């Protein structure tokens, strides 16, 4: 295949990916969505390394890998070995010795995978590292947005809510800016601090002002346990200021409504916007499979070109 | 340790802030004390058993590090009193103040007596000890300050954390004042940065790290300044890292309070943007802050608002540092690179005079710890000295005399190298 633009063993984040690289993944995902895939990953073994719970992301990765013919190891090397004191590098090297070619990893520590990847021949796909990056989520968001709007360049995308604790917001900020979109972070100072402006986001405190005429509204999941550290006073107060309601959505009639799930209905998003005609939430879930197939496929081409198993 | 023979350190530029001297002098040493500073003409007639050639070099009073984690007892795989002393000697330090955050903590006179004896036996430089301010450094009840002072403790500190409870901090400072000890505070309000592993700024925000803002430091600085005025305690602020903290220190001095502060070479040389990825050799507490902080610290040191450069030498084993940014313990080596870093980043570029540099690393620390025969090369003082080749360029190697190698300066090219170190007239390091 002619994805010579892709020259990476791993997919660790959107940081550092060029526009052509992002486009290569999105375009490959388009072709996977159109027609059934060849079993490109036949005989390849894949393991999951999750130190945090996940349903959606893990299932989508597993579906993508199975459709490409990979064998997934029937276990998840989770916190168990790390809890016994083994380092992440040692766990990865053990999996490599077992013949694993791909590891899909979710780790609580931000940046943990960046240190591990150079030390192994296994291809690592980041399924979320702490508050740092969640590249395949952002890629499926970009894919869905491009599908709905026909382009990414020049779009105005507003993220509402807890950007501080969101790897999805961070990866999207990087990816959207790479693709020429404008990004606004809207939330209280505690959850959308001004310092994000230094990373290229526009900061807006008032939700109505932020979303008016936007091309997309991305509701960030509110982690309810943040209340005990006073990041917000109460759910009612948070909803009043930053909940996506029918009334608010009327300010942005052309906007695609997005949410990475799981939803806190009645907090950051109401039923109407979540289930209505502007919602892309379920398309995102479906597209997540194609985007992950695309990522596997590009990396597999790279591995083959290097003669790696 | 003193030797009866005479030693002549010949041909160097003596820089000694204690006597406002910066001139060609030969240092004549006898019985471990400075006997005289001789002009070249006087020196021509002097005889000495041993000559140390210092031509082209700077000769300074032995440097004194107010902040060293020697890790003994409990952390001997990372450092010992003996290895810390060797690292100190290689860095031109002739005296170090060891911090009490050992395992167990240095919080009782018996342990202090034991460590003093061990240091006396094992260490090639002078080692003094700071004792814990609270039992087990738990911040619950004060240590036996009077007995610790009698046993020779030079300071009180729970370094590694602040004495969080203000009421307890007041009592500790009252005791310190009564016993003539310095109280050294690690200024950090942990409630402002729970689980924090980085400075609250754009760099860590991007990396998704748990962050602590400058205000976590400055709020405790301000509280302690108030308590210093209330109690009359001699307060010294460890590793000042934020511009606002330096401003608070300046305000305390304007009020005439007996408050001082130190800054580390790494906070003078590096900022949040200099951390490559998640290299834990750059993880330190307080964290590397913004460029503006770094520049303010350099100015504050030069202006005398910040009094001292102290290394906060904090060895950790490679295994501990390999645990990833979030899990790795904070701290970096400092003893062997301090002179090179400070000369390269501050003195050579003209951001600090030579005399001010010597004052900050020798005369002031001696004064703070009440070491009346140190920090100066006046006749009669202890013959502790360092000979430094100011123009010598070197790259920081990957191995150190310290038992650890967690330095953010590995590979950095520095200008200025310690050539010879003398303690009590005896050579303890020579290149």
CSV table of C-alpha atoms in Angstrom, one decimal, chain B:
chain,number,residue,atom,x,y,z
B,1,UNK,CA,42.8,16.2,60.3
B,2,UNK,CA,45.0,19.2,60.5
B,3,UNK,CA,48.5,18.8,59.2
B,4,UNK,CA,51.6,20.4,60.7
B,5,UNK,CA,53.3,20.9,57.4
B,6,UNK,CA,53.0,24.1,55.4
B,7,UNK,CA,51.2,24.3,52.1
B,8,UNK,CA,51.4,27.1,49.6
B,9,UNK,CA,48.6,27.6,47.1
B,10,UNK,CA,50.5,29.6,44.5
B,11,UNK,CA,49.6,31.8,41.6
B,12,UNK,CA,45.9,32.1,41.8
B,13,UNK,CA,43.4,34.9,41.9
B,14,UNK,CA,42.0,34.9,45.5
B,15,UNK,CA,38.3,35.8,45.6
B,16,UNK,CA,37.1,36.2,49.1
B,17,UNK,CA,33.9,38.1,49.9
B,18,UNK,CA,34.5,38.0,53.6
B,19,UNK,CA,37.4,40.5,53.2
B,20,UNK,CA,36.2,42.1,50.0
B,21,UNK,CA,39.3,40.7,48.2
B,22,UNK,CA,39.8,39.9,44.6
B,23,UNK,CA,43.6,39.9,43.9
B,24,UNK,CA,46.6,37.8,43.1
B,25,UNK,CA,47.5,36.2,46.3
B,26,UNK,CA,49.3,33.0,47.4
B,27,UNK,CA,47.7,31.2,50.3
B,28,UNK,CA,50.1,30.1,53.0
B,29,UNK,CA,48.7,27.3,55.1
B,30,UNK,CA,50.1,26.0,58.4
B,31,UNK,CA,48.7,23.4,60.8
B,32,UNK,CA,45.4,23.4,58.9
B,33,UNK,CA,44.8,27.1,59.2
B,34,UNK,CA,45.4,30.0,56.9
B,35,UNK,CA,48.6,31.6,58.0
B,36,UNK,CA,48.9,34.4,55.5
B,37,UNK,CA,47.8,35.7,52.1
B,38,UNK,CA,50.9,36.7,50.3
B,39,UNK,CA,51.4,39.1,47.4
B,40,UNK,CA,53.6,37.6,44.7
B,41,UNK,CA,56.5,39.6,45.9
B,42,UNK,CA,56.1,38.3,49.5
B,43,UNK,CA,55.6,34.8,48.3
B,44,UNK,CA,58.8,34.7,46.4
B,45,UNK,CA,60.6,34.4,49.8
B,46,UNK,CA,58.1,31.9,51.3
B,47,UNK,CA,59.1,28.3,51.8
B,48,UNK,CA,56.5,25.5,52.0
B,49,UNK,CA,56.6,21.7,52.2
B,50,UNK,CA,53.9,21.4,49.5
B,51,UNK,CA,53.2,23.7,46.6
B,52,UNK,CA,49.8,23.7,44.9
B,53,UNK,CA,49.9,25.3,41.5
B,54,UNK,CA,46.9,27.6,41.1
B,55,UNK,CA,48.2,29.7,38.2
B,56,UNK,CA,45.4,30.8,36.0
B,57,UNK,CA,42.9,29.6,38.6
B,58,UNK,CA,40.6,31.2,41.2
B,59,UNK,CA,41.2,30.4,44.8
B,60,UNK,CA,38.1,30.7,47.0
B,61,UNK,CA,37.2,29.9,50.6
B,62,UNK,CA,35.8,26.3,50.7
B,63,UNK,CA,32.3,26.3,49.5
B,64,UNK,CA,29.5,25.4,52.0
B,65,UNK,CA,26.4,23.7,50.9
B,66,UNK,CA,23.4,24.4,53.1
B,67,UNK,CA,21.3,21.6,51.6
B,68,UNK,CA,22.5,18.1,51.0
B,69,UNK,CA,20.7,14.8,51.2
B,70,UNK,CA,23.4,12.4,52.3
B,71,UNK,CA,20.7,9.6,52.6
B,72,UNK,CA,22.4,8.0,55.6
B,73,UNK,CA,20.8,6.2,57.4
B,74,UNK,CA,18.3,4.3,55.3
B,75,UNK,CA,19.1,5.3,51.7
B,76,UNK,CA,22.6,3.9,51.4
B,77,UNK,CA,22.0,2.5,48.0
B,78,UNK,CA,21.7,6.0,46.7
B,79,UNK,CA,24.3,7.8,48.8
B,80,UNK,CA,26.3,7.6,52.1
B,81,UNK,CA,28.0,10.2,54.2
B,82,UNK,CA,31.2,9.0,52.7
B,83,UNK,CA,30.1,9.2,49.0
B,84,UNK,CA,28.3,12.5,49.5
B,85,UNK,CA,31.5,13.9,51.0
B,86,UNK,CA,33.6,12.7,48.0
B,87,UNK,CA,31.0,14.3,45.7
B,88,UNK,CA,31.2,17.5,47.7
B,89,UNK,CA,35.0,17.6,47.6
B,90,UNK,CA,34.9,17.1,43.8
B,91,UNK,CA,32.5,20.1,43.6
B,92,UNK,CA,34.7,22.4,45.7
B,93,UNK,CA,32.6,22.0,48.8
B,94,UNK,CA,34.4,21.7,52.1
B,95,UNK,CA,31.4,21.8,54.4
B,96,UNK,CA,27.9,20.4,53.9
B,97,UNK,CA,24.8,20.5,56.0
B,98,UNK,CA,23.0,17.1,55.8
B,99,UNK,CA,19.2,17.1,55.8
B,100,UNK,CA,17.3,15.0,58.3
B,101,UNK,CA,14.8,13.3,56.0
B,102,UNK,CA,16.5,10.0,56.4
B,103,UNK,CA,15.0,6.6,57.3
B,104,UNK,CA,14.5,6.9,60.2
B,105,UNK,CA,14.5,10.7,60.4
B,106,UNK,CA,17.2,12.4,62.3
B,107,UNK,CA,14.9,13.5,65.1
B,108,UNK,CA,16.7,12.6,68.3
B,109,UNK,CA,20.1,13.3,69.9
B,110,UNK,CA,21.3,9.7,70.0
B,111,UNK,CA,21.0,9.3,66.2
B,112,UNK,CA,22.7,12.7,65.8
B,113,UNK,CA,25.7,11.5,68.0
B,114,UNK,CA,25.9,8.4,65.9
B,115,UNK,CA,25.9,10.2,62.6
B,116,UNK,CA,28.4,12.7,63.8
B,117,UNK,CA,30.8,10.0,64.7
B,118,UNK,CA,30.2,8.2,61.4
B,119,UNK,CA,30.8,11.4,59.5
B,120,UNK,CA,33.9,12.1,61.5
B,121,UNK,CA,35.3,8.7,60.5
B,122,UNK,CA,34.0,8.4,56.9
B,123,UNK,CA,33.8,11.9,55.4
B,124,UNK,CA,36.6,13.8,53.8
B,125,UNK,CA,34.8,17.2,54.2
B,126,UNK,CA,33.2,18.8,57.2
B,127,UNK,CA,29.6,17.5,57.8
B,128,UNK,CA,27.1,19.3,59.9
B,129,UNK,CA,23.6,18.2,60.5
B,130,UNK,CA,20.1,19.7,60.5
B,131,UNK,CA,17.7,17.9,62.8
B,132,UNK,CA,14.1,17.3,62.1
B,133,UNK,CA,11.7,19.9,63.4
B,134,UNK,CA,9.0,17.4,64.3
B,135,UNK,CA,9.2,13.8,65.5
B,136,UNK,CA,9.5,11.5,62.4
B,137,UNK,CA,8.9,14.6,60.3
B,138,UNK,CA,5.3,13.9,60.7
B,139,UNK,CA,4.3,17.4,61.6
B,140,UNK,CA,2.6,16.3,64.8
B,141,UNK,CA,4.9,17.2,67.7
B,142,UNK,CA,8.2,19.0,68.1
B,143,UNK,CA,11.5,17.3,68.5
B,144,UNK,CA,13.6,17.7,71.6
B,145,UNK,CA,15.1,20.9,70.4
B,146,UNK,CA,17.2,21.8,73.4
B,147,UNK,CA,18.9,18.4,73.5
B,148,UNK,CA,19.4,18.4,69.7
B,149,UNK,CA,21.0,21.8,69.9
B,150,UNK,CA,23.3,20.6,72.7
B,151,UNK,CA,24.2,17.6,70.6
B,152,UNK,CA,25.4,19.9,67.9
B,153,UNK,CA,22.5,20.2,65.5
B,154,UNK,CA,22.9,23.4,63.4
B,155,UNK,CA,19.4,23.8,62.2
B,156,UNK,CA,15.9,22.5,62.4
B,157,UNK,CA,13.9,21.5,59.4
B,158,UNK,CA,11.3,18.9,58.1
B,159,UNK,CA,12.7,19.4,54.6
B,160,UNK,CA,10.9,17.4,52.0
B,161,UNK,CA,7.7,19.0,53.4
B,162,UNK,CA,6.7,22.0,55.4
B,163,UNK,CA,5.6,22.1,59.0
B,164,UNK,CA,2.0,22.4,57.8
B,165,UNK,CA,0.2,23.1,61.0
B,166,UNK,CA,0.7,26.8,61.7
B,167,UNK,CA,0.4,26.5,65.5
B,168,UNK,CA,3.1,23.8,65.5
B,169,UNK,CA,5.3,25.8,63.2
B,170,UNK,CA,5.0,28.7,65.7
B,171,UNK,CA,6.2,26.6,68.6
B,172,UNK,CA,9.0,25.0,66.6
B,173,UNK,CA,10.2,28.5,65.6
B,174,UNK,CA,10.0,29.6,69.2
B,175,UNK,CA,12.1,26.7,70.3
B,176,UNK,CA,14.6,27.3,67.5
B,177,UNK,CA,14.9,31.0,68.6
B,178,UNK,CA,15.4,29.9,72.3
B,179,UNK,CA,18.1,27.4,71.3
B,180,UNK,CA,19.9,29.6,68.8
B,181,UNK,CA,19.1,27.3,65.9
B,182,UNK,CA,18.1,28.3,62.3
B,183,UNK,CA,14.7,27.1,61.2
B,184,UNK,CA,14.9,26.0,57.6
B,185,UNK,CA,11.5,25.7,55.9
B,186,UNK,CA,10.6,23.7,52.8
B,187,UNK,CA,7.8,26.0,51.7
B,188,UNK,CA,5.0,24.0,50.2
B,189,UNK,CA,1.3,23.9,50.9
B,190,UNK,CA,0.5,20.4,49.7
B,191,UNK,CA,-3.3,21.1,49.7
B,192,UNK,CA,-2.6,23.4,46.7
B,193,UNK,CA,-1.2,20.6,44.7
B,194,UNK,CA,-2.3,17.1,45.8
B,195,UNK,CA,-0.2,14.5,44.2
B,196,UNK,CA,1.6,17.2,42.2
B,197,UNK,CA,4.6,16.2,40.2
B,198,UNK,CA,5.2,19.4,38.2
B,199,UNK,CA,4.9,23.2,38.2
B,200,UNK,CA,1.4,24.5,37.2
B,201,UNK,CA,2.3,26.0,33.9
B,202,UNK,CA,1.8,25.3,30.2
B,203,UNK,CA,4.5,22.6,29.9
B,204,UNK,CA,2.9,20.3,32.5
B,205,UNK,CA,-0.6,21.2,31.4
B,206,UNK,CA,0.2,19.9,28.0
B,207,UNK,CA,1.8,16.7,29.4
B,208,UNK,CA,-1.3,16.1,31.6
B,209,UNK,CA,0.7,16.1,34.8
B,210,UNK,CA,-0.7,16.8,38.3
B,211,UNK,CA,0.5,20.3,39.1
B,212,UNK,CA,1.3,22.6,42.0
B,213,UNK,CA,1.2,26.4,41.5
B,214,UNK,CA,3.7,29.0,42.7
B,215,UNK,CA,1.2,30.0,45.3
B,216,UNK,CA,1.8,26.7,47.1
B,217,UNK,CA,5.3,27.9,47.9
B,218,UNK,CA,4.7,31.6,48.4
B,219,UNK,CA,1.8,31.2,50.7
B,220,UNK,CA,4.0,29.3,53.2
B,221,UNK,CA,6.8,31.8,52.6
B,222,UNK,CA,4.5,34.6,53.7
B,223,UNK,CA,3.2,32.6,56.7
B,224,UNK,CA,6.6,31.9,57.9
B,225,UNK,CA,7.8,35.4,57.5
B,226,UNK,CA,4.9,36.4,59.8
B,227,UNK,CA,5.9,33.7,62.3
B,228,UNK,CA,9.5,34.8,62.1
B,229,UNK,CA,8.5,38.3,63.1
B,230,UNK,CA,6.2,36.9,65.8
B,231,UNK,CA,8.7,34.5,67.3
B,232,UNK,CA,12.1,36.2,66.6
B,233,UNK,CA,13.2,33.0,65.0
B,234,UNK,CA,16.1,33.0,62.5
B,235,UNK,CA,14.3,31.7,59.4
B,236,UNK,CA,15.9,30.4,56.3
B,237,UNK,CA,13.9,29.5,53.2
B,238,UNK,CA,15.1,26.4,51.4
B,239,UNK,CA,15.2,26.2,47.6
B,240,UNK,CA,13.2,29.3,46.7
B,241,UNK,CA,11.7,28.6,43.2
B,242,UNK,CA,9.0,31.2,42.4
B,243,UNK,CA,9.4,34.9,41.5
B,244,UNK,CA,6.7,35.7,44.0
B,245,UNK,CA,8.5,34.0,46.8
B,246,UNK,CA,11.7,36.0,46.1
B,247,UNK,CA,9.5,39.2,46.2
B,248,UNK,CA,8.1,38.1,49.6
B,249,UNK,CA,11.7,37.6,50.9
B,250,UNK,CA,12.7,41.1,49.7
B,251,UNK,CA,9.7,42.4,51.7
B,252,UNK,CA,10.8,40.6,54.8
B,253,UNK,CA,14.2,42.1,54.5
B,254,UNK,CA,12.8,45.5,54.1
B,255,UNK,CA,11.0,45.0,57.4
B,256,UNK,CA,14.4,44.2,58.9
B,257,UNK,CA,13.6,40.6,59.7
B,258,UNK,CA,16.2,37.9,60.1
B,259,UNK,CA,15.0,35.9,57.1
B,260,UNK,CA,17.2,34.5,54.4
B,261,UNK,CA,16.8,32.3,51.4
B,262,UNK,CA,18.7,29.9,49.1
B,263,UNK,CA,18.3,28.9,45.5
B,264,UNK,CA,19.5,25.8,43.7
B,265,UNK,CA,21.7,25.7,40.6
B,266,UNK,CA,19.0,23.8,38.7
B,267,UNK,CA,16.3,26.5,39.5
B,268,UNK,CA,18.8,29.1,38.3
B,269,UNK,CA,19.7,27.3,35.1
B,270,UNK,CA,16.6,25.5,34.0
B,271,UNK,CA,12.8,26.0,33.6
B,272,UNK,CA,9.7,24.0,32.8
B,273,UNK,CA,10.4,24.2,29.1
B,274,UNK,CA,13.8,22.5,29.5
B,275,UNK,CA,12.4,19.1,30.6
B,276,UNK,CA,12.9,16.7,27.7
B,277,UNK,CA,9.7,14.6,27.6
B,278,UNK,CA,9.4,12.8,30.9
B,279,UNK,CA,13.0,12.4,31.8
B,280,UNK,CA,12.7,11.9,35.6
B,281,UNK,CA,16.2,13.3,36.1
B,282,UNK,CA,14.4,16.6,35.7
B,283,UNK,CA,11.8,15.9,38.3
B,284,UNK,CA,12.5,17.9,41.4
B,285,UNK,CA,10.6,19.5,44.3
B,286,UNK,CA,10.0,22.4,44.2
B,287,UNK,CA,9.5,21.8,40.5
B,288,UNK,CA,11.3,23.7,37.7
B,289,UNK,CA,9.1,26.7,37.1
B,290,UNK,CA,8.6,29.2,34.3
B,291,UNK,CA,11.3,31.2,32.5
B,292,UNK,CA,10.2,34.4,34.3
B,293,UNK,CA,10.7,32.6,37.6
B,294,UNK,CA,14.1,31.5,36.6
B,295,UNK,CA,15.1,35.0,35.5
B,296,UNK,CA,13.7,36.5,38.7
B,297,UNK,CA,15.7,34.1,40.8
B,298,UNK,CA,18.9,35.0,39.0
B,299,UNK,CA,18.3,38.7,39.7
B,300,UNK,CA,17.3,38.1,43.3
B,301,UNK,CA,20.5,36.2,43.9
B,302,UNK,CA,22.6,38.9,42.3
B,303,UNK,CA,20.8,41.6,44.3
B,304,UNK,CA,21.3,39.8,47.6
B,305,UNK,CA,17.6,39.2,48.1
B,306,UNK,CA,18.3,35.5,47.9
B,307,UNK,CA,21.4,35.0,50.0
B,308,UNK,CA,22.8,31.6,49.1
B,309,UNK,CA,23.2,29.0,46.4
B,310,UNK,CA,22.6,25.6,47.9
B,311,UNK,CA,22.4,22.4,45.8
B,312,UNK,CA,19.6,20.4,47.3
B,313,UNK,CA,21.7,17.5,46.3
B,314,UNK,CA,19.2,14.6,46.2
B,315,UNK,CA,20.6,11.3,45.0
B,316,UNK,CA,18.2,8.6,43.9
B,317,UNK,CA,19.1,5.2,42.4
B,318,UNK,CA,18.7,4.7,38.7
B,319,UNK,CA,16.0,2.1,39.4
B,320,UNK,CA,13.9,4.6,41.4
B,321,UNK,CA,14.3,7.2,38.7
B,322,UNK,CA,13.3,4.8,36.0
B,323,UNK,CA,9.8,4.3,37.5
B,324,UNK,CA,8.3,6.9,35.2
B,325,UNK,CA,7.7,10.6,35.9
B,326,UNK,CA,4.7,10.2,38.1
B,327,UNK,CA,6.2,7.5,40.3
B,328,UNK,CA,9.9,8.5,40.4
B,329,UNK,CA,11.0,10.3,43.5
B,330,UNK,CA,11.8,14.0,43.1
B,331,UNK,CA,15.3,15.3,43.4
B,332,UNK,CA,18.5,15.8,41.4
B,333,UNK,CA,22.2,15.7,42.1
B,334,UNK,CA,24.0,19.0,42.7
B,335,UNK,CA,27.3,18.8,44.4
B,336,UNK,CA,29.5,18.0,41.5
B,337,UNK,CA,28.0,20.3,39.0
B,338,UNK,CA,27.1,23.4,41.1
B,339,UNK,CA,30.3,25.4,40.4
B,340,UNK,CA,30.2,24.6,36.7
B,341,UNK,CA,26.5,25.5,36.3
B,342,UNK,CA,26.7,28.7,38.3
B,343,UNK,CA,29.8,29.9,36.6
B,344,UNK,CA,28.5,29.0,33.1
B,345,UNK,CA,25.0,30.4,33.6
B,346,UNK,CA,25.6,33.4,35.9
B,347,UNK,CA,29.2,34.5,36.5
B,348,UNK,CA,30.7,34.1,33.0
B,349,UNK,CA,27.7,35.9,31.3
B,350,UNK,CA,28.0,38.7,33.8
B,351,UNK,CA,24.8,38.1,35.6
B,352,UNK,CA,26.6,37.9,39.0
B,353,UNK,CA,30.0,39.1,40.1
B,354,UNK,CA,32.7,36.7,41.2
B,355,UNK,CA,32.6,38.1,44.7
B,356,UNK,CA,28.9,37.9,45.0
B,357,UNK,CA,29.1,34.3,43.9
B,358,UNK,CA,31.7,33.4,46.5
B,359,UNK,CA,29.6,35.2,49.2
B,360,UNK,CA,26.6,33.2,48.2
B,361,UNK,CA,28.3,29.8,48.4
B,362,UNK,CA,30.7,30.4,51.2
B,363,UNK,CA,30.7,33.5,53.4
B,364,UNK,CA,26.9,33.6,53.8
B,365,UNK,CA,26.4,29.9,54.6
B,366,UNK,CA,29.2,30.0,57.1
B,367,UNK,CA,27.5,33.0,58.8
B,368,UNK,CA,24.1,31.4,58.8
B,369,UNK,CA,25.4,28.2,60.5
B,370,UNK,CA,27.5,30.1,62.9
B,371,UNK,CA,30.8,28.6,61.6
B,372,UNK,CA,33.1,31.3,62.8
B,373,UNK,CA,36.3,29.8,61.4
B,374,UNK,CA,34.9,29.1,57.9
B,375,UNK,CA,33.7,30.9,54.8
B,376,UNK,CA,36.9,33.1,54.7
B,377,UNK,CA,40.6,32.9,53.9
B,378,UNK,CA,41.6,35.5,56.5
B,379,UNK,CA,44.7,34.5,58.5
B,380,UNK,CA,43.7,32.2,61.4
B,381,UNK,CA,40.7,30.7,59.6
B,382,UNK,CA,40.4,27.0,58.8
B,383,UNK,CA,42.3,26.2,55.6
B,384,UNK,CA,39.3,25.1,53.6
B,385,UNK,CA,39.6,26.2,50.0
B,386,UNK,CA,38.8,25.4,46.4
B,387,UNK,CA,41.0,26.0,43.4
B,388,UNK,CA,38.9,26.5,40.3
B,389,UNK,CA,39.9,26.6,36.7
B,390,UNK,CA,37.4,29.2,35.5
B,391,UNK,CA,37.9,28.8,31.7
B,392,UNK,CA,38.1,25.0,31.7
B,393,UNK,CA,35.4,23.6,29.5
B,394,UNK,CA,34.0,20.1,30.3
B,395,UNK,CA,30.9,18.0,29.5
B,396,UNK,CA,29.1,16.6,32.5
B,397,UNK,CA,29.7,12.8,32.4
B,398,UNK,CA,27.2,10.1,33.0
B,399,UNK,CA,28.9,8.9,36.1
B,400,UNK,CA,29.6,10.7,39.3
B,401,UNK,CA,31.5,10.3,42.6
B,402,UNK,CA,28.0,10.3,44.1
B,403,UNK,CA,26.6,6.8,44.2
B,404,UNK,CA,23.7,8.0,42.0
B,405,UNK,CA,23.6,9.6,38.6
B,406,UNK,CA,20.2,11.5,38.5
B,407,UNK,CA,21.5,14.8,37.1
B,408,UNK,CA,19.6,16.9,34.6
B,409,UNK,CA,23.0,18.3,33.5
B,410,UNK,CA,24.4,15.1,32.0
B,411,UNK,CA,25.9,15.9,28.6
B,412,UNK,CA,25.8,19.7,29.2
B,413,UNK,CA,29.0,21.6,28.4
B,414,UNK,CA,30.1,23.7,31.3
B,415,UNK,CA,32.8,26.3,31.7
B,416,UNK,CA,34.6,26.2,35.0
B,417,UNK,CA,35.9,23.2,36.8
B,418,UNK,CA,37.1,22.5,40.4
B,419,UNK,CA,40.7,21.5,40.2
B,420,UNK,CA,41.7,21.1,43.8
B,421,UNK,CA,39.8,21.1,47.1
B,422,UNK,CA,41.5,21.5,50.5
B,423,UNK,CA,39.9,20.7,53.9
B,424,UNK,CA,42.0,21.9,56.9
B,425,UNK,CA,45.0,22.2,54.6
B,426,UNK,CA,44.7,18.7,53.3
B,427,UNK,CA,44.0,17.9,49.7
B,428,UNK,CA,40.7,16.0,49.4
B,429,UNK,CA,40.2,16.3,45.7
B,430,UNK,CA,42.6,16.9,42.9
B,431,UNK,CA,42.2,16.6,39.2
